[in-house]
Short mmCIF file of C-alpha atoms and ligand atoms in Angstrom, two decimals:
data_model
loop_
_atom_site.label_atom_id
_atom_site.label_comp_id
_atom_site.label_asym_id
_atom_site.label_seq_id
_atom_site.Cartn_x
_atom_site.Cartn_y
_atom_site.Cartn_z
CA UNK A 1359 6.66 -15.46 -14.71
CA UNK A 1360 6.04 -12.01 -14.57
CA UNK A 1361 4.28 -10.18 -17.51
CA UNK A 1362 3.58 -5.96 -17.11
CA UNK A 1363 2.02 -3.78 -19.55
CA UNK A 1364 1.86 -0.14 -19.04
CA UNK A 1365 0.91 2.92 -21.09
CA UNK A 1366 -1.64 5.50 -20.95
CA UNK A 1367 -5.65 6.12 -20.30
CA UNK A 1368 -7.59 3.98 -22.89
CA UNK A 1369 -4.89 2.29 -24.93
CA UNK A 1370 -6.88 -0.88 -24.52
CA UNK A 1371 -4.22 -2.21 -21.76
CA UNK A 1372 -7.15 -4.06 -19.55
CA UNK A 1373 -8.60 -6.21 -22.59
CA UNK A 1374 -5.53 -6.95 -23.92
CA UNK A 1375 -3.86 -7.69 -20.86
CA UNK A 1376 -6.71 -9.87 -19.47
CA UNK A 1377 -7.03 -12.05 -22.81
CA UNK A 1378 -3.30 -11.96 -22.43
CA UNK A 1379 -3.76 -13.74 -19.16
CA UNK A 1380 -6.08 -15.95 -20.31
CA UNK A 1381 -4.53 -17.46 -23.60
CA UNK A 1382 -1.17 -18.25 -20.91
CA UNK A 1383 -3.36 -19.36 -17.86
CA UNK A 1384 -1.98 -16.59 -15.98
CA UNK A 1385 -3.17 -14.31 -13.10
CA UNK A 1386 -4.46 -11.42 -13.97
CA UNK A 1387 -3.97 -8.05 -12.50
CA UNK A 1388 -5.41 -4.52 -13.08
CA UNK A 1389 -3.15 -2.47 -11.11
CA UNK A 1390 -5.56 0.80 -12.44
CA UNK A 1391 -8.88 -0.76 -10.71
CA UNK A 1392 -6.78 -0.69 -7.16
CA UNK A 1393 -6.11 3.22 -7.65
CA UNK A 1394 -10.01 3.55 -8.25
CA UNK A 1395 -10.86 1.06 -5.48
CA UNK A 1396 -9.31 3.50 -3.11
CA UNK A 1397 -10.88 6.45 -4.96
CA UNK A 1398 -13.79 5.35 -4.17
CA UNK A 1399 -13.59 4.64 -0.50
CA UNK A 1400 -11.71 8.17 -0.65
CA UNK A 1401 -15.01 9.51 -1.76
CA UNK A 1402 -17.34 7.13 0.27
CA UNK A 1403 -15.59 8.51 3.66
CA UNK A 1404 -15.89 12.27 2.92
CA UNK A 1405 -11.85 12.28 2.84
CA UNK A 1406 -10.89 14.82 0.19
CA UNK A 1407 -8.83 13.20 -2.71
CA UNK A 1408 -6.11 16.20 -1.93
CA UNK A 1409 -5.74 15.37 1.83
CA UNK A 1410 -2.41 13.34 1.08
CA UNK A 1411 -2.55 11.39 5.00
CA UNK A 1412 -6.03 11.16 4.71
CA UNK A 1413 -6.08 9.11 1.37
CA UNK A 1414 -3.31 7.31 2.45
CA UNK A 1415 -4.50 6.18 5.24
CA UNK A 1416 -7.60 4.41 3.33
CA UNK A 1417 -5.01 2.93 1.58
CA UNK A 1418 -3.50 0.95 4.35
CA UNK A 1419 -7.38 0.20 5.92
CA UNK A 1420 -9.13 -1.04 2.80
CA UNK A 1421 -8.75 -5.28 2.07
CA UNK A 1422 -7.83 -5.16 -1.77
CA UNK A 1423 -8.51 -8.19 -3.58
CA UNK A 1424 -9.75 -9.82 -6.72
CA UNK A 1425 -12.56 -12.59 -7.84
CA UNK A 1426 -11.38 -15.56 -10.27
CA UNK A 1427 -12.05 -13.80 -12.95
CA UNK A 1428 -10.07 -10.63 -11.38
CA UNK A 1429 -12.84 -8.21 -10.39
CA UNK A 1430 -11.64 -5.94 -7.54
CA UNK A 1431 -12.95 -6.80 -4.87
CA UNK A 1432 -13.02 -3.57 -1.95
CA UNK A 1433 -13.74 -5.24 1.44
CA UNK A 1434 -14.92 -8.54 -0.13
CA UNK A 1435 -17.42 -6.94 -1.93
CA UNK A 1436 -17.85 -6.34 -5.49
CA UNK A 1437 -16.05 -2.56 -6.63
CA UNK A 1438 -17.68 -3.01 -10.15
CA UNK A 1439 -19.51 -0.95 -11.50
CA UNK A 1440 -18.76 1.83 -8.78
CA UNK A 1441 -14.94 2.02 -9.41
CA UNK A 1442 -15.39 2.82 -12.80
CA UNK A 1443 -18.18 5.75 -12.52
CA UNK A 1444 -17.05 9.28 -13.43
CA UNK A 1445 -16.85 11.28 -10.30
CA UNK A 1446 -14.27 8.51 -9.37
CA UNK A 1447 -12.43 8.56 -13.06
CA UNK A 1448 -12.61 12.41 -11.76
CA UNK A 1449 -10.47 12.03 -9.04
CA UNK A 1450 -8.36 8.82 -9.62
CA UNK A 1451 -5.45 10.50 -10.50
CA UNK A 1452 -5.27 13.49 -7.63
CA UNK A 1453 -5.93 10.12 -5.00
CA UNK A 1454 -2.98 8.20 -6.81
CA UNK A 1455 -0.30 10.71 -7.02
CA UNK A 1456 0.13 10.43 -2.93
CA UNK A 1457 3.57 9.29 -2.47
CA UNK A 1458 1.08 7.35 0.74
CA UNK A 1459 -1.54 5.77 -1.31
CA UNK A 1460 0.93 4.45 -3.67
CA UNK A 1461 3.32 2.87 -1.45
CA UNK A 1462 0.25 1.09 0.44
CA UNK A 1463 -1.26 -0.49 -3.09
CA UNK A 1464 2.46 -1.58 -4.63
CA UNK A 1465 2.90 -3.59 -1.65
CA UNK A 1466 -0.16 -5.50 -2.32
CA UNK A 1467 0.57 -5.56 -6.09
CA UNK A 1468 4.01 -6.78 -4.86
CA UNK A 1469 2.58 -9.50 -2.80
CA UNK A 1470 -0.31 -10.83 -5.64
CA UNK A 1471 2.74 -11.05 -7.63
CA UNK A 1472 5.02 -13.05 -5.32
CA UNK A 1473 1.96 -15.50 -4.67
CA UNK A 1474 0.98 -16.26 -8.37
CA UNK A 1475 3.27 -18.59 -10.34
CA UNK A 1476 2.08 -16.38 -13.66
CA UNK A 1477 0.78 -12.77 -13.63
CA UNK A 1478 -0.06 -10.14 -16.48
CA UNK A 1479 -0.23 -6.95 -14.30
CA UNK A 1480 -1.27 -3.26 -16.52
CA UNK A 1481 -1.30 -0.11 -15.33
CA UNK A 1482 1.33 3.00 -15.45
CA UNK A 1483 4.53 1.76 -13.38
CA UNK A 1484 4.56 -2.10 -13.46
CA UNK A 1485 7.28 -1.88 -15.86
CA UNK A 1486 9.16 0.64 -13.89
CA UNK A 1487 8.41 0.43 -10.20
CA UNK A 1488 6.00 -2.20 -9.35
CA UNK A 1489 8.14 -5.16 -11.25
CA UNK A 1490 11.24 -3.44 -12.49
CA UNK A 1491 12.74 -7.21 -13.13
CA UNK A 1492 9.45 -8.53 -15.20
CA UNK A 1493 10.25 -11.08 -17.77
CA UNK A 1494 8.41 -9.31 -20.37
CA UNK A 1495 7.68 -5.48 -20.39
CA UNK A 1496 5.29 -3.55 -22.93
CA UNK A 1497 4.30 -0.22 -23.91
CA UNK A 1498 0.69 0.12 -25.28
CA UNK A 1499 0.58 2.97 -27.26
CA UNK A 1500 -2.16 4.34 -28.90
CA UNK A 1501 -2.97 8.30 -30.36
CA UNK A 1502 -5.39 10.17 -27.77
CA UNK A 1503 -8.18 10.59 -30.79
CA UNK A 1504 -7.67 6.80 -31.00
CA UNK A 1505 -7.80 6.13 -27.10
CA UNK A 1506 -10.93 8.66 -26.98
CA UNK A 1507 -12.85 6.88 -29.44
CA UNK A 1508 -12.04 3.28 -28.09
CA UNK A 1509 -13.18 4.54 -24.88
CA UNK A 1510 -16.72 6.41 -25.84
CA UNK A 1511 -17.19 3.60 -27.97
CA UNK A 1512 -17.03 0.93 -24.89
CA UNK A 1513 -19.38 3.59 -22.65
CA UNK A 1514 -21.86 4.34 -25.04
CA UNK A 1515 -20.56 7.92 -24.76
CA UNK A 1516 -19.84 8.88 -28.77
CA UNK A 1517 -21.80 11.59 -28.50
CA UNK A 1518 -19.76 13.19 -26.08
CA UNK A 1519 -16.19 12.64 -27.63
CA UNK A 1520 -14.60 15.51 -27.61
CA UNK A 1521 -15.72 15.46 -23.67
CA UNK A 1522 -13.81 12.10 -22.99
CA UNK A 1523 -10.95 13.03 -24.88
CA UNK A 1524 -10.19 16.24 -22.58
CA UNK A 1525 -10.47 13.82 -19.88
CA UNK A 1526 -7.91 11.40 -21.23
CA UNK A 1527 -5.55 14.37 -22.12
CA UNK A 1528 -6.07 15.88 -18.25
CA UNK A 1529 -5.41 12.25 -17.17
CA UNK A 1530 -2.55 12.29 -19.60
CA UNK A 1531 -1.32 15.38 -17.92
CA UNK A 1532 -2.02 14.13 -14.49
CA UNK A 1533 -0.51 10.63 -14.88
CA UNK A 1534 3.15 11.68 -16.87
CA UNK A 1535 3.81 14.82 -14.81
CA UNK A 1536 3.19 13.81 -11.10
CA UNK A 1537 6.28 13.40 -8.59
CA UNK A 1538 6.14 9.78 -7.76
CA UNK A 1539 6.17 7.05 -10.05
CA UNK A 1540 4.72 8.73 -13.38
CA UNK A 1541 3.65 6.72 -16.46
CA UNK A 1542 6.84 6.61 -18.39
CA UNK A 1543 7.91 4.24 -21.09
CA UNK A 1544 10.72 1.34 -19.54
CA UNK A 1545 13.71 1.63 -21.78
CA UNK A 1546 14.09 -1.85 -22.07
CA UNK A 1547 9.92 -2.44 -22.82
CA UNK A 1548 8.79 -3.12 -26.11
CA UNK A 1549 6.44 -0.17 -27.71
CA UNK A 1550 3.36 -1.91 -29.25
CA UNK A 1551 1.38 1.15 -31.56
CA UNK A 1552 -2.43 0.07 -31.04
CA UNK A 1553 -3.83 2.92 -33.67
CA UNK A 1554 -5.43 0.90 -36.19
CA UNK A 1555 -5.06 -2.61 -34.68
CA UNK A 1556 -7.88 -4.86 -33.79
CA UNK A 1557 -7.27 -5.62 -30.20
CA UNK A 1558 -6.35 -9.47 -30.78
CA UNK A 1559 -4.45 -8.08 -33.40
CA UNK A 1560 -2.17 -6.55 -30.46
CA UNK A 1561 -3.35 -9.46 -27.87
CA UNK A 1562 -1.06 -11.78 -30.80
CA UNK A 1563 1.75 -9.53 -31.37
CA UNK A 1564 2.02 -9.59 -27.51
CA UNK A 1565 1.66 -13.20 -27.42
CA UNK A 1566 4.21 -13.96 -30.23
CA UNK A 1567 6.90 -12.43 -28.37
CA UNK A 1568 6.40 -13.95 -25.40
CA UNK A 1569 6.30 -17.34 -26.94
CA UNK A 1570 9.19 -16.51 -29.25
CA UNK A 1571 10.96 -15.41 -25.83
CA UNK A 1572 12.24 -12.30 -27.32
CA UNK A 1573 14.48 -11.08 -24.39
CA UNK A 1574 13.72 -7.76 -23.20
O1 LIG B 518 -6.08 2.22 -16.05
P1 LIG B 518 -7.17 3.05 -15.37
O2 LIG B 518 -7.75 4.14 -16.24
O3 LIG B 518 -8.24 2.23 -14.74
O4 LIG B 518 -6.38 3.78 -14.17
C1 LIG B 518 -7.00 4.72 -13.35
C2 LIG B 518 -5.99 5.71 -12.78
O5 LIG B 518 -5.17 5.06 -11.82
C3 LIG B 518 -5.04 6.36 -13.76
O6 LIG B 518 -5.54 7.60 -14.23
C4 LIG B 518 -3.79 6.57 -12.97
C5 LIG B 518 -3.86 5.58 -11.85
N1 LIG B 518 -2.93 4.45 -12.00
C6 LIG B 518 -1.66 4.62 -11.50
O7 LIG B 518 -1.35 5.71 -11.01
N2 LIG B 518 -0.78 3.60 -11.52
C7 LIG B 518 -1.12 2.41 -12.06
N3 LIG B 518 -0.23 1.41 -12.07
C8 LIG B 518 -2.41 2.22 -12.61
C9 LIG B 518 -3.29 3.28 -12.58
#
């Protein structure tokens, strides 16, 4: 069974999905923490995150994986905490825009997903591109002020706010407007509105439908 969540920067998508994944015994798969696993080598190599081949061809090199509990793993080592630093949040979306780099890391996501009897992938396409024929598609929604406070809340950032929610409007930008494969809602996923829900509040709406096996 295939399970995909999408929507944009900071709607919560990684917790919920993962406790998703969890409560069902499923695989779980942050499609977002590939994009910054190549970022990183991107920026590791001196390759600059514009130089389309270039990127691209990290893409193909680099041996993506994940842990048990579904830590990226770049190489077989660790990409936590390093994927997740700002100069790579910085950059994420200029490396994952090439039509190259993207192509390279939905093959893997492809693959994880043909090996794993149950998945819960989240990111910005698995509903349209990655696994157009999931058995359960959301949209996690949430307002940017919302998605800015979540995430300054979860880096001990507050006192930069207004800082992290220009960079989750620029990513906004980025991630809706580029060529290939922008975040776009599924017409056939289910919008879930996050603004003032707990996040197992939206971990049991999700839940409920699945169980109830609302057809998409
Ligand atoms: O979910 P996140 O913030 O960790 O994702 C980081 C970036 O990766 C995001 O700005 C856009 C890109 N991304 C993507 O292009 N496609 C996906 N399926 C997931 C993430």
């Amino acid at each position: 069974m295939i399970i995909a969540i999408d929507g944009p920067a900071g709607a919560g998508k990684s917790t919920v999905a993962k406790r998703v994944s969890v409560a069902l015994g499923m695989t779980f798969l942050d499609t977002g923490a590939m994009y910054r696993a190549v970022t990183l080598a991107v920026l590791e190599r001196g390759v600059h995150p514009s130089d389309a081949k270039s990127c691209a061809a990290v893409a193909c090199e680099l041996n993506l994986g994940f842990d048990r509990e579904g830590r990226i793993l770049i190489d077989g080592r660790p990409g936590e905490p390093g994927i997740r630093s700002s100069t790579v949040t910085l950059n994420v979306s200029a490396v994952s825009a090439h039509p190259g780099v993207r192509e390279a890391v939905v093959e893997r996501q492809r693959e994880i997903g043909k090996r794993s009897p149950g998945i819960v992938a989240e990111g910005r396409d698995t509903t349209t591109v990655v696994f157009p024929d999931a058995d359960h598609k959301f949209f996690l929604n949430a307002s940017a002020d919302e998605r800015a406070r979540r995430r300054a809340l979860q880096e001990g950032t507050l006192e930069r706010l207004d800082e992290v929610r220009d960079d989750i409007e620029r990513r906004d930008r980025l991630d809706t407007t580029r060529a290939h494969s922008p975040l776009k809602r599924a017409p056939d996923a289910i919008v879930v509105e996050a603004d003032g829900l707990a996040v197992q509040e939206v971990v049991e709406s999700i839940l409920e439908r699945i169980r109830g096996g609302a057809p998409r």
